[in-house]
C-alpha positions as protocol buffer text, in pm:
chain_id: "A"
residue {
  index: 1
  type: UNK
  ca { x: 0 y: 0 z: 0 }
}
residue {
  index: 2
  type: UNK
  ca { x: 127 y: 315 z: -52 }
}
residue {
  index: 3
  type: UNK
  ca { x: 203 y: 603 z: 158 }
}
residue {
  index: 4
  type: UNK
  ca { x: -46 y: 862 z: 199 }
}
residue {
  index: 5
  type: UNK
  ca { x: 51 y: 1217 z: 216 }
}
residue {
  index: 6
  type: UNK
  ca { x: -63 y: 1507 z: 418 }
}
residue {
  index: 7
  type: UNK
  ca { x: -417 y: 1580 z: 394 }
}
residue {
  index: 8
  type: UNK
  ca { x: -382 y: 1977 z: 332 }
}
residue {
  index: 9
  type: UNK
  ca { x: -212 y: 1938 z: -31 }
}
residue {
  index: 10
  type: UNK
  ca { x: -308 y: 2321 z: -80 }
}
residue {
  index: 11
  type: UNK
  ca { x: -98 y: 2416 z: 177 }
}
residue {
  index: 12
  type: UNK
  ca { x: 160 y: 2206 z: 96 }
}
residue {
  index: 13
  type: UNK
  ca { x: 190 y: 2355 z: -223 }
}
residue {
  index: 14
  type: UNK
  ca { x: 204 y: 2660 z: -130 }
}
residue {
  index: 15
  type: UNK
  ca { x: 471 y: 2562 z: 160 }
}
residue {
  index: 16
  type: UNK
  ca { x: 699 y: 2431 z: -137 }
}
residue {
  index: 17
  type: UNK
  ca { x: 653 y: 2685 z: -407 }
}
residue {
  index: 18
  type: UNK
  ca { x: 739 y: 2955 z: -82 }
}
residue {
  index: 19
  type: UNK
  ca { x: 1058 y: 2746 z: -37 }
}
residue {
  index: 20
  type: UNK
  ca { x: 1143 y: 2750 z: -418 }
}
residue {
  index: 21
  type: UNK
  ca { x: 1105 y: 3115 z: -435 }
}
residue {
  index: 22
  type: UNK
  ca { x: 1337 y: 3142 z: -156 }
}
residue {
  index: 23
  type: UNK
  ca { x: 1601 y: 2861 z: -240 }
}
residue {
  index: 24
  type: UNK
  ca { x: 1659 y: 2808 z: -604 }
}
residue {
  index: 25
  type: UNK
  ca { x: 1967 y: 2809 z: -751 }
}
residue {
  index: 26
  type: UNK
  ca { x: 1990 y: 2967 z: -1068 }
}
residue {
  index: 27
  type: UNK
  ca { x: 2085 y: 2736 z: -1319 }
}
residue {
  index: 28
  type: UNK
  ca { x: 2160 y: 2847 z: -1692 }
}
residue {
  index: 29
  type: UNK
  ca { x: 1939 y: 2603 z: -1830 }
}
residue {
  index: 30
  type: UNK
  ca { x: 1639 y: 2807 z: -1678 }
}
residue {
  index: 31
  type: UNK
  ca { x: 1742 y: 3084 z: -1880 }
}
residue {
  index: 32
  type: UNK
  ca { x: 1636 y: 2857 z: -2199 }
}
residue {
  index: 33
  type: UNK
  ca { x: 1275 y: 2808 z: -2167 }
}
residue {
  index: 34
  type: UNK
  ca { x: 1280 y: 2614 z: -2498 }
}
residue {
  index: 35
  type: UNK
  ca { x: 1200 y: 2206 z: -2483 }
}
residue {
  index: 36
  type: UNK
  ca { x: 1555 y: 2122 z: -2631 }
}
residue {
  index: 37
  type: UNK
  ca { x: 1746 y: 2332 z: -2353 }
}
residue {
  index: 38
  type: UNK
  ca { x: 1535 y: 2182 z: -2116 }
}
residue {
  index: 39
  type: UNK
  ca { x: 1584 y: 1810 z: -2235 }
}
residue {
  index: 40
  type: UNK
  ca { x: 1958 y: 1836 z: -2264 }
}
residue {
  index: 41
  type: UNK
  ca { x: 1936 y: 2010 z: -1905 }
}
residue {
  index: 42
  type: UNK
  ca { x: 1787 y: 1722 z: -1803 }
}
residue {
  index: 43
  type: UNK
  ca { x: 2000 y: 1469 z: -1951 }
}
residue {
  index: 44
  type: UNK
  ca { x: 2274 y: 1610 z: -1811 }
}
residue {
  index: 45
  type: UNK
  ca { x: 2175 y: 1610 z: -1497 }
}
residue {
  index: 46
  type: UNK
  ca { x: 2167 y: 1257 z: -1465 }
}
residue {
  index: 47
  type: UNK
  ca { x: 2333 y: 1100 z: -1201 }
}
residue {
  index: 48
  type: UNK
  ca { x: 2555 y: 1438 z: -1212 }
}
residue {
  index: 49
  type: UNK
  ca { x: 2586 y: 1725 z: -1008 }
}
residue {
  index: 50
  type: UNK
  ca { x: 2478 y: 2087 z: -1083 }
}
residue {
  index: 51
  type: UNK
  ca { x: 2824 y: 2256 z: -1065 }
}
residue {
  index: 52
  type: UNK
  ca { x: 2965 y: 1983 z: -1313 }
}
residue {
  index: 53
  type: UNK
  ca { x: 2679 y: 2027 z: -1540 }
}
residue {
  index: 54
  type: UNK
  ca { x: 2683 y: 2387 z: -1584 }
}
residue {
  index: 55
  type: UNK
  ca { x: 3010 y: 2464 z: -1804 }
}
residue {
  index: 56
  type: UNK
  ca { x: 2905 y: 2167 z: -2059 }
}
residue {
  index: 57
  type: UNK
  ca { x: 2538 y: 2269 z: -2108 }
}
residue {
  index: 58
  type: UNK
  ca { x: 2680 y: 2646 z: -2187 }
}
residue {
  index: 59
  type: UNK
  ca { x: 2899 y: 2516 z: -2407 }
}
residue {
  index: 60
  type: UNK
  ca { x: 2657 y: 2214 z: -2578 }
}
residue {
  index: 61
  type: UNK
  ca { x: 2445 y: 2496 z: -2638 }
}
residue {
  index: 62
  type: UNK
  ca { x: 2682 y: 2702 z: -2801 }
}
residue {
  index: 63
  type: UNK
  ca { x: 2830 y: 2422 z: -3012 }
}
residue {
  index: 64
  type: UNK
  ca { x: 2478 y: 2227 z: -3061 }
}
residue {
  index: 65
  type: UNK
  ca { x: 2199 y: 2523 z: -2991 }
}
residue {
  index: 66
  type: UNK
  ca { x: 1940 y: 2326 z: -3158 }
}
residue {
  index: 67
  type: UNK
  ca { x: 1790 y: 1997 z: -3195 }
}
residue {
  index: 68
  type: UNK
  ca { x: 1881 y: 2001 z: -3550 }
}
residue {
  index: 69
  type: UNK
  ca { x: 2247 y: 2108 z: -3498 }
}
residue {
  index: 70
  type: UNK
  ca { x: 2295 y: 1789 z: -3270 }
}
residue {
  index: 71
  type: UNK
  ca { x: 2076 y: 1568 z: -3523 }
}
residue {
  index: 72
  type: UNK
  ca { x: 2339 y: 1670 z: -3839 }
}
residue {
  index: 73
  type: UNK
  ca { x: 2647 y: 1676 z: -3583 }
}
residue {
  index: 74
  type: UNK
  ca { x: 2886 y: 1371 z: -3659 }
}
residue {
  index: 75
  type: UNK
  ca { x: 2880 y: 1089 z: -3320 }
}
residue {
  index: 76
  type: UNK
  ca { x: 3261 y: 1198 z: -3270 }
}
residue {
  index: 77
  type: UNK
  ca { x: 3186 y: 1565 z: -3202 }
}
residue {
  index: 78
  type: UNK
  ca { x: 2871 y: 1511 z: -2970 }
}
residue {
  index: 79
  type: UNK
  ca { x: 3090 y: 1250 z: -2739 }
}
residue {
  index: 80
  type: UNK
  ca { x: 3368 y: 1464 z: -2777 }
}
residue {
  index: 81
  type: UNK
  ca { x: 3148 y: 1773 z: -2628 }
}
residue {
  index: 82
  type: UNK
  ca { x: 3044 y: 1529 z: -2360 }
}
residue {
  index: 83
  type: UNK
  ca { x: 3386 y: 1421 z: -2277 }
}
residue {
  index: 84
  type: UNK
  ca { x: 3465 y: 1447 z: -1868 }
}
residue {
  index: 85
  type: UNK
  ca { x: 3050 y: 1394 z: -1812 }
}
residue {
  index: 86
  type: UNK
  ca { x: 3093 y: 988 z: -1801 }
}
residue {
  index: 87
  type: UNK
  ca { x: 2815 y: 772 z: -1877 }
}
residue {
  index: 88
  type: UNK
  ca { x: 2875 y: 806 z: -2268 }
}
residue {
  index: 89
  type: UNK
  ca { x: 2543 y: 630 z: -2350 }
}
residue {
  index: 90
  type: UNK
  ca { x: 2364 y: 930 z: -2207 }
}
residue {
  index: 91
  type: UNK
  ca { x: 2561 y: 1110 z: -2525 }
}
residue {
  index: 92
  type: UNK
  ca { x: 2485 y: 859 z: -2779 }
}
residue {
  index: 93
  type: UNK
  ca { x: 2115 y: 861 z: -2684 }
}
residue {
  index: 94
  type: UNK
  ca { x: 2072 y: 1225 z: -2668 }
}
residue {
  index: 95
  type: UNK
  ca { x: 2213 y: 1235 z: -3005 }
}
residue {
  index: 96
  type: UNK
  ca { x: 2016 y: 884 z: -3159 }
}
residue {
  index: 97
  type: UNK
  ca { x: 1724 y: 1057 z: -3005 }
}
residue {
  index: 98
  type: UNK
  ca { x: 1781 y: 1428 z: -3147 }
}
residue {
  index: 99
  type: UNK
  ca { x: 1765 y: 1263 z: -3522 }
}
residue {
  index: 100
  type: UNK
  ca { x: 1415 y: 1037 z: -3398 }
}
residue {
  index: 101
  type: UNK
  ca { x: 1325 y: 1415 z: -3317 }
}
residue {
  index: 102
  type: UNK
  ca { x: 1389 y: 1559 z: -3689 }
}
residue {
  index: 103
  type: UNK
  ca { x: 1315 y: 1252 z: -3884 }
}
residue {
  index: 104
  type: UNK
  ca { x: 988 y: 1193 z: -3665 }
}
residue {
  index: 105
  type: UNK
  ca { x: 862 y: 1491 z: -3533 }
}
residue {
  index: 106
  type: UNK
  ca { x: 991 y: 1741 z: -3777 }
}
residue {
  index: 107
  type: UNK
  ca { x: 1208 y: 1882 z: -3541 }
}
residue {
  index: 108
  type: UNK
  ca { x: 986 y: 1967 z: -3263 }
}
residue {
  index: 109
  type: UNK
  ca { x: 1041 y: 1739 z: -2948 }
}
residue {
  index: 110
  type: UNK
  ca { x: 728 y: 1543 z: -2844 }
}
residue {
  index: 111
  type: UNK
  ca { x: 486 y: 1735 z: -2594 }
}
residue {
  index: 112
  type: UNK
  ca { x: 322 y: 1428 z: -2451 }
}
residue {
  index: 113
  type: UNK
  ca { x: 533 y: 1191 z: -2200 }
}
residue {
  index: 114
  type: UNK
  ca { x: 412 y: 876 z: -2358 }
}
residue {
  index: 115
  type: UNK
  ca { x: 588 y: 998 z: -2701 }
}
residue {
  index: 116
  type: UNK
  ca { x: 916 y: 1142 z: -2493 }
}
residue {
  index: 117
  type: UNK
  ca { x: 929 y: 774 z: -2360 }
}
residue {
  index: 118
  type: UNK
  ca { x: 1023 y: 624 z: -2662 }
}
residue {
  index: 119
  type: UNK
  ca { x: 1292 y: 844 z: -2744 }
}
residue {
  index: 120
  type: UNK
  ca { x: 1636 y: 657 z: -2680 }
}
residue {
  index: 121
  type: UNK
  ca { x: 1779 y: 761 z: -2314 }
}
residue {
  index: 122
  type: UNK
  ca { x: 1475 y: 928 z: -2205 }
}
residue {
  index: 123
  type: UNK
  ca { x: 1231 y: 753 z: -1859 }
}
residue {
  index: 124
  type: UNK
  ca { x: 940 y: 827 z: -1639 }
}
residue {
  index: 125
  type: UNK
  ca { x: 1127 y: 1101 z: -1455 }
}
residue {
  index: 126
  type: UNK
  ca { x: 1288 y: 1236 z: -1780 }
}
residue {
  index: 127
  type: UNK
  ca { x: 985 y: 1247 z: -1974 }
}
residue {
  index: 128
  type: UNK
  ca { x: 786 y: 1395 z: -1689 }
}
residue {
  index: 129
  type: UNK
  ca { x: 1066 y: 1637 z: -1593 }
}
residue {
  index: 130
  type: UNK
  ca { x: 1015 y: 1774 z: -2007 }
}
residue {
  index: 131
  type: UNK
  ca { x: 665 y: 1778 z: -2029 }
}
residue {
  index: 132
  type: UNK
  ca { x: 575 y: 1978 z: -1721 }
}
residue {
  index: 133
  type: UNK
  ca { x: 893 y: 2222 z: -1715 }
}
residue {
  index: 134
  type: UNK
  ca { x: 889 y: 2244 z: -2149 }
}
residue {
  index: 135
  type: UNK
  ca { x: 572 y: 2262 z: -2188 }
}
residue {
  index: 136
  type: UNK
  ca { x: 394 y: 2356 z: -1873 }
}
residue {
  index: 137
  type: UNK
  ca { x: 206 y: 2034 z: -1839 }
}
residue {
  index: 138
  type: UNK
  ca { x: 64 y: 1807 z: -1537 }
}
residue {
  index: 139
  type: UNK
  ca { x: 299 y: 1564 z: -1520 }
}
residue {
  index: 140
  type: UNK
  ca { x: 465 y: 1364 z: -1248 }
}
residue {
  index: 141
  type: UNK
  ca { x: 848 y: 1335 z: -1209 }
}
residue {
  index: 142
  type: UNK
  ca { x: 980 y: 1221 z: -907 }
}
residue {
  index: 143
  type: UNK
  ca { x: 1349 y: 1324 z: -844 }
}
residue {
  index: 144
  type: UNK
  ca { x: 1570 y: 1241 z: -616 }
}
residue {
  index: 145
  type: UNK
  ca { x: 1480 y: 1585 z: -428 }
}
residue {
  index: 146
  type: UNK
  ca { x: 1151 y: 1460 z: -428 }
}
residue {
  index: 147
  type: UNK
  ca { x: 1195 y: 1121 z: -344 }
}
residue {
  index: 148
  type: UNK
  ca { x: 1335 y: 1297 z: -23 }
}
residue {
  index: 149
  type: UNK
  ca { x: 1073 y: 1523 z: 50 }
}
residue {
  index: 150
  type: UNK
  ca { x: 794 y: 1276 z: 5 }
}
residue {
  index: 151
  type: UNK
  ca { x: 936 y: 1039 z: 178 }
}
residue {
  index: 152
  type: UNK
  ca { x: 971 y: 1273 z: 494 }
}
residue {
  index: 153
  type: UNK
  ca { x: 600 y: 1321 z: 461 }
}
residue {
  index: 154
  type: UNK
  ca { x: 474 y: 978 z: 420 }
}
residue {
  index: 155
  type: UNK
  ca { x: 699 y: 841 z: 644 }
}
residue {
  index: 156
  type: UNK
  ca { x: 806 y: 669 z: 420 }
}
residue {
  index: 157
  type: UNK
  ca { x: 990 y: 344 z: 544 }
}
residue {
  index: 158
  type: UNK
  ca { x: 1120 y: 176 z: 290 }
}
residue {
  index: 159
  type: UNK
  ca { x: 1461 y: 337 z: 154 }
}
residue {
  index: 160
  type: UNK
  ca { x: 1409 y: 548 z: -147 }
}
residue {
  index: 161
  type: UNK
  ca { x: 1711 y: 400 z: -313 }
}
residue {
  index: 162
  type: UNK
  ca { x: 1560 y: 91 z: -343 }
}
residue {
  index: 163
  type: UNK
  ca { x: 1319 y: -58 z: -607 }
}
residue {
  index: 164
  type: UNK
  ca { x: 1057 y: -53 z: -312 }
}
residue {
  index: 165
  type: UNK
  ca { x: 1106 y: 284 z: -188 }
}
residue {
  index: 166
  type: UNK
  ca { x: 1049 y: 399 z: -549 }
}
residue {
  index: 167
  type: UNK
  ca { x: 804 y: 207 z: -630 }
}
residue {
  index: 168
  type: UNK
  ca { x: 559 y: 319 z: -364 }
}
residue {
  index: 169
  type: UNK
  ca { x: 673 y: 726 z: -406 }
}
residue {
  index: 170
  type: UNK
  ca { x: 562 y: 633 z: -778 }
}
residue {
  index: 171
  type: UNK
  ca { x: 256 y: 459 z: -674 }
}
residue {
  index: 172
  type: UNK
  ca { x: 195 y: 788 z: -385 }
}
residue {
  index: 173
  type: UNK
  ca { x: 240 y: 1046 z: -658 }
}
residue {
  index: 174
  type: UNK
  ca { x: 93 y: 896 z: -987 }
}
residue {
  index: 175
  type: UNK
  ca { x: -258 y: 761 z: -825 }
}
residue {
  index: 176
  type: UNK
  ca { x: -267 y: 1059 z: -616 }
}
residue {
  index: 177
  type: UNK
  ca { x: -300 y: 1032 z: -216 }
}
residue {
  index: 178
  type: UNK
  ca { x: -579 y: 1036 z: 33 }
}
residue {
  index: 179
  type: UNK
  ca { x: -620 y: 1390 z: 141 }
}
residue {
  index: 180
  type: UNK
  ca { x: -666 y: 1517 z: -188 }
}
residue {
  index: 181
  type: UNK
  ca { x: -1081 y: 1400 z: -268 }
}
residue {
  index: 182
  type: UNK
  ca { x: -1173 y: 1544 z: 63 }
}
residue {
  index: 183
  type: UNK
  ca { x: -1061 y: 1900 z: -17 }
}
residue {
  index: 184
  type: UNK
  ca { x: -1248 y: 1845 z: -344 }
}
residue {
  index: 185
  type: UNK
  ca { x: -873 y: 1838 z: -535 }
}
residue {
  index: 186
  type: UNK
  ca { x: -687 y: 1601 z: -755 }
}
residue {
  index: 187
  type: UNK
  ca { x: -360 y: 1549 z: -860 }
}
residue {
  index: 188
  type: UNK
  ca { x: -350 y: 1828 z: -1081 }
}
residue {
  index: 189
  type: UNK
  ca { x: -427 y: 2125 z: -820 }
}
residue {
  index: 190
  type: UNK
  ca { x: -59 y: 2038 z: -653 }
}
């Protein structure tokens, strides 16, 4: 069963959008409101820190500032852009995946998560993480900041870096949690 969160999800909202507005860091990416900034931002990111990231997004933007430039660019220059990043297959994907994106979708990466899914290198978080901060839409992507903060509020007991832990955060934030009907909300009003 999954964990059930607090029962005020207004004020929880508005408790972690105060704490955003107060904590952010800026980040470049945030800067470049379009989808592809976004999804290479993302990609990036994985299983990387911020302060890592930064230098090589500015400069993959500047040497690849399009989906297109990536899709033409030769598989020597993208890996050699990523070199120092590590995990090379997040390089090769972004780059199989940039020419899905301009021989599939004319260019224009895919709005809805189910199509960002089956783009090479890109999962629920990834696809979720697009969507809603591309595109502005409703959907869920549990990071590991979240992971943490949920957990805290559930009480979460099982670790979150295990398939468990996970799996029930998933289970908390994609079906929605218990407090929500009774204040007349649903997953979207969060």
């Amino acid at each position: 069963m999954p964990p059930t969160l607090p029962t005020d999800p207004a004020a929880l909202h508005r408790e972690l959008l105060r704490w955003y507005d107060e904590q952010a860091r800026e980040m470049p990416w945030r800067d470049h409101p379009d989808p592809y900034a976004v999804w290479v931002s993302e990609i990036m990111l994985q299983q990387t820190q911020v302060a890592t990231v930064v230098p090589y997004f500015e400069r993959w933007m500047v040497r690849f500032p399009t989906v297109q430039a990536l899709a033409a660019a030769p598989p020597d220059e993208v890996l050699k852009q990523w070199q120092g990043l590590g995990y090379y297959a997040r390089a090769r994907n972004l780059h199989r995946a940039a020419q899905q994106v301009v021989s599939q979708h004319d260019g224009q990466l895919p709005r809805a998560v189910e199509a960002l899914l089956d783009l090479p290198g890109i999962g629920r978080y990834t696809a979720g993480a697009i969507a809603s901060i591309a595109f502005g839409q409703r959907a869920a992507a549990l990071d590991g900041n979240l992971k943490r903060v949920f957990a805290r509020l559930t009480a979460l007991d099982e670790p979150i870096n295990r398939s468990a832990g996970e799996r029930a955060l998933w289970q908390a934030l994609v079906e929605g949690y218990s407090g929500l009907a009774a204040h007349g909300l649903g997953l979207d009003d969060l």
